[in-house]
Short mmCIF file of C-alpha atoms and ligand atoms in Angstrom, two decimals:
data_model
loop_
_atom_site.label_atom_id
_atom_site.label_comp_id
_atom_site.label_asym_id
_atom_site.label_seq_id
_atom_site.Cartn_x
_atom_site.Cartn_y
_atom_site.Cartn_z
CA MET A 1 -17.02 5.55 -18.73
CA ASP A 2 -18.45 2.96 -21.15
CA LYS A 3 -15.98 4.00 -23.83
CA LEU A 4 -13.06 3.85 -21.40
CA ARG A 5 -14.00 0.43 -20.07
CA GLN A 6 -14.02 -0.99 -23.57
CA ALA A 7 -10.93 0.77 -24.88
CA ALA A 8 -8.28 -1.61 -26.21
CA VAL A 9 -5.10 -1.60 -24.13
CA ALA A 10 -1.97 -1.94 -26.25
CA PRO A 11 0.67 -4.49 -25.24
CA GLN A 12 2.92 -2.79 -22.70
CA LYS A 13 6.70 -2.37 -22.80
CA LEU A 14 9.34 -1.67 -20.16
CA PHE A 15 10.13 2.00 -19.54
CA LEU A 16 13.91 2.07 -19.77
CA ASP A 17 16.12 5.12 -20.09
CA GLY A 18 13.20 7.23 -21.29
CA THR A 19 12.09 4.82 -24.01
CA TRP A 20 9.68 1.90 -24.32
CA GLN A 21 11.60 -1.32 -24.79
CA ALA A 22 10.88 -5.03 -25.12
CA ALA A 23 12.16 -7.35 -22.43
CA GLU A 24 14.32 -10.37 -23.00
CA GLY A 25 11.79 -12.58 -21.20
CA ALA A 26 8.35 -13.72 -22.37
CA PRO A 27 5.37 -11.34 -21.92
CA LEU A 28 2.71 -12.03 -19.26
CA ASP A 29 -1.05 -11.87 -19.81
CA VAL A 30 -2.96 -9.23 -17.88
CA VAL A 31 -6.24 -10.82 -16.76
CA SER A 32 -9.05 -8.52 -15.65
CA PRO A 33 -10.66 -9.65 -12.38
CA ILE A 34 -13.91 -8.04 -13.55
CA ASP A 35 -14.68 -10.82 -16.02
CA GLY A 36 -11.58 -12.95 -16.48
CA SER A 37 -10.80 -11.50 -19.91
CA VAL A 38 -7.24 -10.89 -21.09
CA LEU A 39 -6.78 -7.12 -21.22
CA THR A 40 -3.32 -6.97 -22.70
CA THR A 41 0.22 -8.16 -21.97
CA ILE A 42 3.09 -6.77 -19.94
CA GLU A 43 6.75 -7.52 -20.44
CA GLY A 44 8.55 -9.94 -18.13
CA ALA A 45 11.86 -8.26 -17.36
CA SER A 46 14.84 -10.57 -16.97
CA ALA A 47 17.78 -9.97 -14.65
CA ALA A 48 19.64 -8.43 -17.61
CA ASP A 49 16.71 -6.05 -18.29
CA VAL A 50 16.71 -5.02 -14.64
CA GLY A 51 20.47 -4.50 -14.89
CA ARG A 52 19.92 -2.11 -17.81
CA ALA A 53 17.29 -0.21 -15.82
CA VAL A 54 19.59 0.14 -12.82
CA ALA A 55 22.47 1.25 -15.05
CA SER A 56 20.24 3.89 -16.62
CA ALA A 57 19.14 5.13 -13.20
CA ARG A 58 22.75 5.23 -12.00
CA ALA A 59 23.96 7.17 -15.04
CA ALA A 60 21.15 9.68 -14.62
CA PHE A 61 21.98 10.09 -10.97
CA GLU A 62 25.70 10.53 -11.48
CA ASP A 63 25.50 13.16 -14.21
CA GLY A 64 23.19 15.29 -12.07
CA ARG A 65 20.43 15.78 -14.65
CA TRP A 66 17.93 15.51 -11.78
CA SER A 67 19.98 15.02 -8.61
CA ARG A 68 21.75 18.34 -9.01
CA LEU A 69 18.87 20.30 -10.48
CA ALA A 70 17.85 23.36 -8.45
CA PRO A 71 15.13 22.44 -5.96
CA ALA A 72 12.73 24.91 -7.56
CA ALA A 73 13.19 23.18 -10.93
CA ARG A 74 12.46 19.74 -9.47
CA LYS A 75 9.46 21.17 -7.72
CA LYS A 76 8.07 22.51 -10.98
CA VAL A 77 8.29 19.10 -12.68
CA MET A 78 6.62 17.37 -9.74
CA HIS A 79 3.77 19.86 -9.68
CA ALA A 80 3.32 19.32 -13.42
CA ILE A 81 3.12 15.55 -12.79
CA ALA A 82 0.44 16.13 -10.14
CA ASP A 83 -1.52 18.33 -12.57
CA ARG A 84 -1.36 15.68 -15.27
CA ILE A 85 -2.46 12.90 -12.93
CA GLU A 86 -5.46 15.05 -12.02
CA ALA A 87 -6.20 15.80 -15.65
CA GLU A 88 -6.08 12.08 -16.53
CA ALA A 89 -7.73 10.89 -13.30
CA LEU A 90 -10.73 9.27 -14.95
CA GLU A 91 -8.67 7.34 -17.51
CA LEU A 92 -6.19 6.28 -14.85
CA ALA A 93 -8.92 5.15 -12.47
CA VAL A 94 -10.78 3.10 -15.08
CA LEU A 95 -7.57 1.52 -16.37
CA GLY A 96 -6.55 0.64 -12.82
CA VAL A 97 -9.94 -0.86 -11.98
CA ARG A 98 -9.87 -3.01 -15.12
CA ASP A 99 -6.46 -4.23 -14.02
CA ASN A 100 -6.98 -4.81 -10.28
CA GLY A 101 -10.74 -4.84 -9.58
CA THR A 102 -11.08 -2.16 -6.88
CA GLU A 103 -14.55 -0.56 -6.83
CA PHE A 104 -14.42 2.61 -8.93
CA ASN A 105 -15.81 4.88 -6.22
CA MET A 106 -12.89 4.06 -4.01
CA ALA A 107 -10.27 3.74 -6.75
CA TYR A 108 -10.98 7.19 -8.18
CA LYS A 109 -10.20 8.90 -4.87
CA ALA A 110 -7.55 6.52 -3.57
CA GLU A 111 -5.57 6.02 -6.75
CA PRO A 112 -5.19 9.08 -9.04
CA GLY A 113 -6.59 11.36 -6.33
CA SER A 114 -4.11 10.26 -3.76
CA ALA A 115 -1.19 9.96 -6.21
CA ALA A 116 -1.68 13.54 -7.39
CA GLY A 117 -1.87 14.74 -3.79
CA THR A 118 1.30 12.82 -2.95
CA PHE A 119 3.29 14.37 -5.82
CA ARG A 120 2.02 17.80 -4.81
CA TYR A 121 2.83 17.30 -1.13
CA TYR A 122 6.45 16.26 -1.81
CA ALA A 123 6.86 18.91 -4.53
CA GLU A 124 6.02 21.50 -1.88
CA ALA A 125 8.48 19.91 0.55
CA ILE A 126 11.49 20.09 -1.80
CA ASP A 127 12.54 23.62 -0.91
CA LYS A 128 11.40 23.49 2.71
CA VAL A 129 13.61 20.80 4.15
CA ALA A 130 17.21 21.79 4.89
CA GLY A 131 20.38 20.43 6.44
CA GLU A 132 21.81 21.44 9.80
CA ILE A 133 24.59 23.52 11.26
CA ALA A 134 25.94 21.65 14.27
CA PRO A 135 26.45 23.48 17.60
CA THR A 136 30.26 23.13 17.53
CA ALA A 137 33.15 25.05 19.13
CA PRO A 138 33.64 28.45 17.43
CA ASP A 139 36.75 27.43 15.49
CA VAL A 140 34.91 24.65 13.67
CA LEU A 141 31.96 24.59 11.29
CA GLY A 142 30.00 21.33 11.31
CA LEU A 143 27.50 21.04 8.46
CA VAL A 144 25.09 18.14 8.11
CA HIS A 145 23.99 17.77 4.50
CA ARG A 146 20.98 15.69 3.46
CA VAL A 147 22.13 14.07 0.23
CA PRO A 148 20.14 11.78 -2.06
CA VAL A 149 21.00 8.10 -1.63
CA GLY A 150 21.43 7.44 -5.37
CA VAL A 151 19.36 4.66 -6.94
CA VAL A 152 16.15 3.61 -5.20
CA GLY A 153 14.50 0.29 -6.04
CA ALA A 154 10.75 0.39 -5.35
CA ILE A 155 8.69 -2.81 -5.30
CA VAL A 156 4.94 -2.32 -4.87
CA PRO A 157 1.81 -4.50 -4.52
CA TRP A 158 -1.42 -4.68 -6.48
CA ASN A 159 -4.05 -3.43 -4.06
CA PHE A 160 -3.47 0.33 -4.60
CA PRO A 161 -0.64 0.42 -7.14
CA LEU A 162 -0.81 4.08 -8.11
CA MET A 163 -1.23 5.37 -4.57
CA ILE A 164 1.45 3.18 -3.01
CA GLY A 165 3.71 3.68 -6.03
CA ALA A 166 3.41 7.46 -5.55
CA TRP A 167 4.13 7.11 -1.82
CA LYS A 168 7.53 5.65 -2.78
CA LEU A 169 8.28 7.57 -5.97
CA ALA A 170 7.40 11.11 -4.99
CA PRO A 171 9.58 11.45 -1.86
CA ALA A 172 12.45 9.59 -3.56
CA LEU A 173 12.32 11.87 -6.61
CA ALA A 174 11.80 14.96 -4.46
CA MET A 175 15.12 14.30 -2.73
CA GLY A 176 16.91 13.98 -6.11
CA ASN A 177 17.21 10.21 -6.43
CA SER A 178 16.73 8.03 -9.50
CA VAL A 179 14.22 5.18 -9.21
CA VAL A 180 13.69 1.73 -10.68
CA LEU A 181 10.07 0.78 -10.03
CA LYS A 182 8.76 -2.78 -10.09
CA PRO A 183 4.94 -2.95 -10.06
CA ALA A 184 3.02 -6.10 -9.08
CA GLU A 185 2.38 -8.42 -12.02
CA THR A 186 -1.40 -8.15 -11.50
CA ALA A 187 -1.45 -4.33 -11.40
CA SER A 188 1.17 -2.70 -13.59
CA LEU A 189 -0.86 -0.68 -16.08
CA THR A 190 -1.39 2.57 -14.18
CA LEU A 191 2.25 2.74 -13.10
CA LEU A 192 3.36 2.36 -16.72
CA ARG A 193 0.98 5.19 -17.57
CA LEU A 194 2.50 7.22 -14.73
CA ALA A 195 5.94 6.73 -16.29
CA ARG A 196 4.62 8.27 -19.49
CA ILE A 197 3.15 11.17 -17.54
CA CYS A 198 6.43 11.78 -15.69
CA SER A 199 8.34 11.78 -18.96
CA ASP A 200 5.86 14.13 -20.67
CA CYS A 201 6.10 16.49 -17.70
CA GLY A 202 9.86 16.86 -17.99
CA LEU A 203 11.32 14.22 -15.68
CA PRO A 204 14.67 13.56 -17.40
CA ASP A 205 15.25 10.20 -19.09
CA GLY A 206 16.67 7.53 -16.82
CA VAL A 207 15.48 9.12 -13.60
CA LEU A 208 12.48 6.78 -13.53
CA ASN A 209 12.58 3.30 -15.03
CA VAL A 210 9.69 0.83 -14.77
CA VAL A 211 10.39 -2.90 -15.00
CA THR A 212 7.39 -5.22 -15.10
CA GLY A 213 7.45 -8.97 -14.51
CA THR A 214 7.21 -11.56 -11.80
CA GLY A 215 8.43 -11.13 -8.27
CA ALA A 216 10.56 -14.24 -8.45
CA GLU A 217 12.51 -13.01 -11.49
CA THR A 218 12.19 -9.24 -11.95
CA GLY A 219 11.69 -8.32 -8.30
CA ALA A 220 14.45 -10.62 -7.10
CA ALA A 221 16.89 -9.18 -9.66
CA LEU A 222 16.22 -5.68 -8.37
CA ALA A 223 16.60 -6.82 -4.78
CA HIS A 224 19.92 -8.51 -5.54
CA SER A 225 21.36 -5.62 -7.54
CA THR A 226 24.66 -4.38 -6.18
CA ASP A 227 23.99 -0.90 -7.57
CA VAL A 228 20.67 -0.18 -5.82
CA ASP A 229 21.24 1.88 -2.68
CA VAL A 230 17.83 1.67 -1.02
CA LEU A 231 15.00 -0.80 -1.50
CA THR A 232 11.54 0.42 -0.56
CA PHE A 233 8.80 -2.18 -0.48
CA THR A 234 5.14 -2.76 0.27
CA GLY A 235 3.83 -6.30 0.23
CA SER A 236 3.80 -9.52 2.17
CA GLY A 237 6.04 -10.51 5.05
CA ALA A 238 7.31 -13.52 3.11
CA THR A 239 8.64 -11.29 0.34
CA GLY A 240 9.96 -8.82 2.92
CA ARG A 241 12.11 -11.58 4.38
CA ARG A 242 13.50 -12.41 0.92
CA LEU A 243 14.41 -8.78 0.36
CA LEU A 244 16.39 -8.66 3.60
CA GLU A 245 18.20 -11.83 2.54
CA ALA A 246 18.88 -10.30 -0.88
CA SER A 247 20.34 -7.22 0.76
CA ALA A 248 22.57 -9.36 2.96
CA ALA A 249 23.69 -11.41 -0.03
CA SER A 250 24.43 -8.38 -2.24
CA ASN A 251 25.49 -4.91 -1.12
CA LEU A 252 23.78 -4.41 2.28
CA LYS A 253 21.38 -1.90 0.74
CA ARG A 254 18.93 -0.32 3.19
CA VAL A 255 15.55 -2.08 3.03
CA TYR A 256 12.30 -0.42 4.08
CA LEU A 257 9.41 -2.82 4.53
CA GLU A 258 5.69 -2.04 4.70
CA LEU A 259 4.11 -5.40 5.34
CA GLY A 260 0.82 -6.95 6.32
CA GLY A 261 -1.48 -6.62 9.29
CA LYS A 262 -4.17 -8.30 11.33
CA SER A 263 -5.49 -5.12 12.75
CA PRO A 264 -7.81 -5.18 15.78
CA ASN A 265 -10.98 -3.10 15.69
CA ILE A 266 -12.02 -2.89 19.35
CA VAL A 267 -15.59 -2.04 20.31
CA PHE A 268 -16.39 -1.23 23.93
CA ALA A 269 -19.96 -1.37 25.22
CA ASP A 270 -19.66 2.27 26.32
CA ASP A 271 -19.44 3.51 22.73
CA PRO A 272 -22.32 5.98 22.39
CA ASP A 273 -23.21 5.15 18.78
CA LEU A 274 -22.81 1.44 18.13
CA ALA A 275 -24.86 1.63 14.92
CA GLN A 276 -22.38 4.12 13.47
CA ALA A 277 -19.49 2.01 14.74
CA ALA A 278 -20.94 -1.02 12.93
CA LYS A 279 -21.35 0.93 9.71
CA VAL A 280 -17.80 2.30 9.71
CA SER A 281 -16.35 -1.03 10.88
CA ALA A 282 -17.99 -2.81 7.94
CA MET A 283 -16.23 -0.52 5.48
CA GLY A 284 -13.06 -0.77 7.60
CA ILE A 285 -12.81 -4.41 6.61
CA PHE A 286 -14.81 -4.88 3.40
CA ARG A 287 -13.74 -1.96 1.15
CA ASN A 288 -11.56 -3.08 -1.76
CA SER A 289 -12.68 -6.63 -0.85
CA GLY A 290 -10.55 -6.47 2.29
CA GLN A 291 -7.38 -5.94 0.22
CA VAL A 292 -6.23 -3.06 2.35
CA CYS A 293 -3.11 -3.40 4.49
CA VAL A 294 -4.70 -1.52 7.40
CA ALA A 295 -8.06 -3.36 7.15
CA GLY A 296 -9.71 -3.92 10.53
CA SER A 297 -9.80 -7.67 10.10
CA ARG A 298 -10.18 -8.67 13.76
CA LEU A 299 -13.26 -7.39 15.56
CA LEU A 300 -12.77 -7.51 19.32
CA VAL A 301 -16.11 -6.72 20.89
CA GLU A 302 -17.14 -6.44 24.53
CA ARG A 303 -19.24 -9.45 25.41
CA ALA A 304 -22.15 -7.34 26.73
CA VAL A 305 -22.84 -6.00 23.22
CA HIS A 306 -21.34 -8.87 21.19
CA ASP A 307 -24.55 -10.34 19.81
CA ASP A 308 -26.20 -6.99 19.04
CA PHE A 309 -23.06 -5.63 17.41
CA VAL A 310 -22.50 -8.74 15.30
CA ALA A 311 -26.13 -8.52 14.16
CA MET A 312 -25.69 -4.87 13.13
CA LEU A 313 -22.45 -5.61 11.35
CA THR A 314 -23.89 -8.61 9.57
CA GLU A 315 -26.76 -6.46 8.38
CA GLN A 316 -24.26 -3.95 7.00
CA ALA A 317 -22.23 -6.72 5.34
CA GLU A 318 -25.27 -8.23 3.67
CA ALA A 319 -26.49 -4.84 2.45
CA LEU A 320 -23.25 -4.09 0.62
CA GLN A 321 -23.60 -4.22 -3.13
CA VAL A 322 -20.81 -6.42 -4.51
CA GLY A 323 -20.33 -6.45 -8.25
CA ASP A 324 -18.75 -5.03 -11.38
CA PRO A 325 -16.34 -2.46 -9.96
CA LEU A 326 -17.02 -0.11 -12.87
CA ASP A 327 -20.74 -0.04 -12.08
CA LEU A 328 -21.13 3.05 -9.89
CA ARG A 329 -23.74 1.25 -7.79
CA SER A 330 -21.18 -1.34 -6.65
CA GLN A 331 -19.83 -0.65 -3.19
CA ILE A 332 -17.38 -3.55 -3.31
CA GLY A 333 -15.60 -4.72 -6.46
CA ALA A 334 -13.65 -7.82 -7.40
CA VAL A 335 -10.95 -9.79 -5.62
CA ASN A 336 -7.69 -9.09 -7.44
CA SER A 337 -7.04 -12.53 -8.93
CA GLU A 338 -8.15 -16.13 -9.08
CA ASP A 339 -5.14 -17.03 -6.88
CA GLN A 340 -6.11 -14.53 -4.22
CA LEU A 341 -9.75 -15.71 -4.23
CA ARG A 342 -8.65 -19.31 -3.86
CA ARG A 343 -6.44 -18.26 -0.94
CA ASN A 344 -9.36 -16.42 0.72
CA LEU A 345 -11.59 -19.48 0.39
CA SER A 346 -8.94 -21.76 1.88
CA PHE A 347 -9.15 -19.63 5.03
CA MET A 348 -12.87 -20.43 5.18
CA ASP A 349 -12.10 -24.15 5.32
CA MET A 350 -9.58 -23.56 8.09
CA ALA A 351 -12.03 -21.36 10.03
CA ARG A 352 -14.71 -24.05 9.95
CA ALA A 353 -12.24 -26.75 10.98
CA GLU A 354 -11.12 -24.61 13.93
CA GLY A 355 -14.62 -24.01 15.31
CA GLY A 356 -15.40 -20.68 13.65
CA HIS A 357 -19.01 -19.91 12.77
CA ILE A 358 -19.55 -18.26 9.39
CA VAL A 359 -22.45 -15.89 10.08
CA THR A 360 -22.57 -14.52 6.57
CA GLY A 361 -20.59 -14.85 3.34
CA GLY A 362 -17.69 -17.28 3.13
CA ALA A 363 -18.16 -18.05 -0.55
CA ARG A 364 -17.43 -17.01 -4.09
CA ILE A 365 -20.29 -15.12 -5.73
CA LEU A 366 -21.21 -13.87 -9.21
CA GLY A 367 -19.33 -16.79 -10.77
CA ASP A 368 -21.29 -16.42 -14.01
CA THR A 369 -19.52 -13.11 -14.72
CA GLY A 370 -16.18 -14.87 -15.15
CA GLY A 371 -14.80 -12.45 -12.55
CA THR A 372 -13.45 -13.04 -9.05
CA TYR A 373 -15.93 -11.88 -6.41
CA MET A 374 -16.35 -12.87 -2.77
CA ALA A 375 -19.21 -12.11 -0.39
CA PRO A 376 -18.39 -9.96 2.66
CA THR A 377 -17.81 -12.50 5.38
CA VAL A 378 -18.28 -12.43 9.15
CA VAL A 379 -16.88 -15.29 11.25
CA THR A 380 -17.64 -15.50 14.98
CA ARG A 381 -16.24 -17.79 17.71
CA VAL A 382 -12.69 -17.10 16.55
CA THR A 383 -10.31 -17.97 19.37
CA PRO A 384 -6.90 -16.32 19.81
CA ASP A 385 -5.06 -19.43 18.71
CA ALA A 386 -7.14 -19.80 15.52
CA THR A 387 -5.56 -19.26 12.11
CA LEU A 388 -8.13 -16.57 11.32
CA PHE A 389 -7.08 -14.62 14.41
CA GLN A 390 -3.38 -14.88 13.68
CA ARG A 391 -2.91 -14.81 9.91
CA GLU A 392 -3.68 -12.12 7.38
CA VAL A 393 -6.28 -13.15 4.79
CA PHE A 394 -6.12 -9.96 2.70
CA GLY A 395 -9.73 -10.61 1.74
CA PRO A 396 -13.25 -9.55 2.84
CA VAL A 397 -13.22 -11.65 5.99
CA LEU A 398 -13.88 -10.37 9.50
CA ALA A 399 -12.87 -12.53 12.49
CA VAL A 400 -14.90 -11.80 15.65
CA THR A 401 -13.71 -12.47 19.21
CA PRO A 402 -15.43 -11.34 22.43
CA PHE A 403 -13.68 -9.86 25.48
CA ASP A 404 -14.78 -8.96 29.00
CA THR A 405 -12.37 -6.32 30.30
CA GLU A 406 -10.18 -3.51 29.00
CA GLU A 407 -7.07 -5.47 30.04
CA GLU A 408 -8.24 -8.46 28.05
CA ALA A 409 -9.02 -6.28 25.03
CA LEU A 410 -5.50 -4.89 25.10
CA ARG A 411 -3.94 -8.31 25.52
CA LEU A 412 -5.92 -9.70 22.57
CA ALA A 413 -5.15 -6.63 20.47
CA ASN A 414 -1.42 -7.26 20.87
CA ALA A 415 -1.59 -11.05 20.56
CA THR A 416 -0.41 -11.37 16.94
CA GLU A 417 2.94 -10.93 15.20
CA PHE A 418 1.56 -7.84 13.41
CA GLY A 419 1.35 -4.22 14.47
CA LEU A 420 0.08 -2.11 11.59
CA ALA A 421 -3.24 -0.49 12.56
CA ALA A 422 -6.01 -0.64 15.16
CA ALA A 423 -9.18 1.15 16.20
CA VAL A 424 -10.91 1.75 19.51
CA TRP A 425 -14.59 2.65 19.82
CA THR A 426 -15.44 4.11 23.21
CA GLY A 427 -17.16 7.05 24.87
CA ASN A 428 -14.51 7.13 27.58
CA LEU A 429 -11.67 9.54 26.77
CA SER A 430 -9.29 8.16 29.39
CA ARG A 431 -9.83 4.63 28.14
CA ALA A 432 -9.18 5.82 24.56
CA HIS A 433 -5.83 7.30 25.62
CA ARG A 434 -4.89 4.19 27.59
CA MET A 435 -5.63 2.01 24.57
CA VAL A 436 -3.69 4.28 22.19
CA ALA A 437 -0.72 4.03 24.54
CA GLY A 438 -1.02 0.27 25.03
CA ILE A 439 -1.69 -1.00 21.51
CA ARG A 440 1.47 -1.82 19.59
CA ALA A 441 0.60 -0.49 16.13
CA GLY A 442 1.68 2.21 13.71
CA VAL A 443 -1.74 3.88 13.69
CA VAL A 444 -4.55 3.67 16.25
CA HIS A 445 -7.87 5.15 15.18
CA VAL A 446 -10.31 6.35 17.82
CA ASN A 447 -14.03 6.30 17.01
CA THR A 448 -13.33 5.97 13.31
CA TYR A 449 -11.54 3.60 10.94
CA GLY A 450 -9.10 4.67 8.19
CA GLY A 451 -8.94 7.97 6.39
CA ALA A 452 -5.55 9.19 7.66
CA ASP A 453 -4.12 11.61 5.07
CA MET A 454 -0.69 12.63 3.73
CA THR A 455 0.18 14.70 6.77
CA VAL A 456 0.70 11.65 9.00
CA PRO A 457 2.99 8.64 8.58
CA LEU A 458 1.76 5.15 7.70
CA GLY A 459 3.84 2.22 8.81
CA GLY A 460 3.91 -0.59 11.28
CA VAL A 461 5.79 -2.15 14.15
CA LYS A 462 6.64 -5.79 14.90
CA GLN A 463 6.35 -7.92 11.74
CA SER A 464 4.26 -5.27 9.97
CA GLY A 465 7.44 -3.56 8.89
CA ASN A 466 10.07 -0.99 9.66
CA GLY A 467 9.54 2.02 7.46
CA HIS A 468 6.94 4.73 7.06
CA ASP A 469 5.34 6.08 3.93
CA LYS A 470 3.66 9.50 3.78
CA SER A 471 4.35 12.69 5.75
CA LEU A 472 7.67 14.56 5.84
CA HIS A 473 9.22 11.61 7.73
CA ALA A 474 9.20 9.54 4.53
CA LEU A 475 11.83 11.86 3.04
CA ASP A 476 14.38 10.53 5.52
CA LYS A 477 14.31 7.11 3.84
CA TYR A 478 15.67 8.58 0.64
CA VAL A 479 18.56 10.68 1.99
CA ASP A 480 21.93 10.00 3.53
CA LEU A 481 23.37 12.32 6.15
CA LYS A 482 26.80 13.65 5.19
CA THR A 483 28.92 15.66 7.60
CA ALA A 484 31.33 18.39 6.57
CA TRP A 485 33.74 19.18 9.44
CA ILE A 486 35.55 22.41 8.63
CA GLN A 487 38.42 23.87 10.64
CA LEU A 488 38.05 27.63 10.54
P1 NAD B 1 3.77 -9.80 -2.43
O1 NAD B 1 4.81 -9.66 -1.39
O2 NAD B 1 3.52 -11.12 -3.00
O3 NAD B 1 4.13 -8.87 -3.69
C1 NAD B 1 4.46 -7.51 -3.55
C2 NAD B 1 5.46 -7.15 -4.62
O4 NAD B 1 6.65 -7.89 -4.38
C3 NAD B 1 5.02 -7.48 -6.05
O5 NAD B 1 5.47 -6.48 -6.92
C4 NAD B 1 5.72 -8.79 -6.31
O6 NAD B 1 5.97 -9.02 -7.68
C5 NAD B 1 7.02 -8.57 -5.57
N1 NAD B 1 7.70 -9.80 -5.20
C6 NAD B 1 7.17 -11.02 -4.92
N2 NAD B 1 8.14 -11.91 -4.66
C7 NAD B 1 9.32 -11.26 -4.76
C8 NAD B 1 10.68 -11.63 -4.59
N3 NAD B 1 11.04 -12.87 -4.28
N4 NAD B 1 11.63 -10.69 -4.74
C9 NAD B 1 11.30 -9.42 -5.05
N5 NAD B 1 10.04 -9.01 -5.25
C10 NAD B 1 9.05 -9.91 -5.10
O7 NAD B 1 2.49 -9.13 -1.82
P2 NAD B 1 1.09 -8.92 -2.57
O8 NAD B 1 0.38 -10.21 -2.56
O9 NAD B 1 1.29 -8.26 -3.86
O10 NAD B 1 0.41 -7.86 -1.60
C11 NAD B 1 -0.31 -8.22 -0.51
C12 NAD B 1 0.46 -7.99 0.76
O11 NAD B 1 0.93 -6.65 0.86
C13 NAD B 1 -0.40 -8.17 1.97
O12 NAD B 1 0.29 -8.95 2.92
C14 NAD B 1 -0.62 -6.77 2.49
O13 NAD B 1 -0.93 -6.64 3.82
C15 NAD B 1 0.63 -6.09 2.12
N6 NAD B 1 0.43 -4.65 2.04
C16 NAD B 1 1.00 -3.86 3.00
C17 NAD B 1 0.83 -2.49 2.98
C18 NAD B 1 1.48 -1.60 4.01
O14 NAD B 1 1.50 -0.39 3.86
N7 NAD B 1 2.03 -2.13 5.09
C19 NAD B 1 0.06 -1.90 1.96
C20 NAD B 1 -0.52 -2.74 1.00
C21 NAD B 1 -0.32 -4.11 1.04
#
């Protein structure tokens, strides 16, 4: 580990048409959130660079080097990619942590672990999903083919780049598409390494291109391309809106958005193990410094147990070891960037101004390291109209609001523009089912928080987005349905 954390990282290039190429634009520094040091540089792809990447993906798609390969052959390559990710898991995890600051213990499982599992899952699916024969009159044969869409543009965020990147890449490649991938500017390194792995494992040149750079230039160029057929995105709602505008202004490409959340974690007094609920709830918000789209960032707690539960949760928050994410004793690592930390702290000012009470945390810590760290934070007296109730921080900040009845809990749960995740803690099975039915969210956990695996979809409703990653359903985003109507 020590050797890996100190290893020099060479300046990175774009991965275009199977080769490493310089961009037209100026390179960007990669700053490690662990200590503020400059790790290396990444290229800043211009619109022309993105155009070259899209042209390469299109040419690869049209000549069939991947799109028309036998399913078994594609499957073999994708399994090889999964094997290589597993073989390089330690290097990938350390590189990713140096780049984005997630605590190693979580990053190792969530990043290479999950990416390998994702490639394996969709590799297995390739020869198990088929088209349809329609129930037509006997003199007609109606065939519904599932055909690849062509060129997929994938734009991903920095919180779990390898995992979320794989959630887009693997199903798109499995269905025979070509991809142009745009990582976040503060977490590109592992996805560039993944491009190398894919190439080494036999993915033909041009089928995957990786363009690094800013959202405003590189991302926007991809979004505006008239030769990208589907855009698949995870990130903020503000960017999601821009992508829809870009689609409207260019070629009406399909746009799948996985956006933010302000997910309610609802604790009823009848929960039989409140201590366990407090422990799991603490990790449900604080892991990866709260930079988790499904983080349980709003605690709704029945008034009868409010004070006791807040005390237990605060104890958990204060016991968490925050620090160098590559120190195995650290339970929480660094905030991704100086910008993000500043944004988190601005929410603290707003919370105070709006009557919130910061029970613990609320401040930058470990400033002498040069890194970006924030103490796990619990804020009580957060009213439904408060900024902290309504807006996503994407930091280690828990907003607490009491309720008195199940009806009120449900009303509060649904009282934001988001609908990504939720949790309900109760010993009452009927109540659990009623809450699952009533909460408008893509995933509702019962007596747990997080942990849903590849077998189930992840996606939101309302302004949390319109597409789902993971599970067999994700394949549908990367195919078109084509009917053959044959007179017999
Ligand atoms: P962001 O929207 O700023 O950036 C995400 C990606 O979009 C980056 O690659 C960025 O470069 C690119 N981008 C930015 N502006 C762009 C533009 N104008 N055109 C094209 N691309 C552009 O989001 P972020 O700060 O990187 O990520 C945090 C957000 O992502 C949070 O809101 C979080 O909730 C959300 N998120 C959602 C999920 C989910 O599954 N729903 C998962 C993780 C993160």
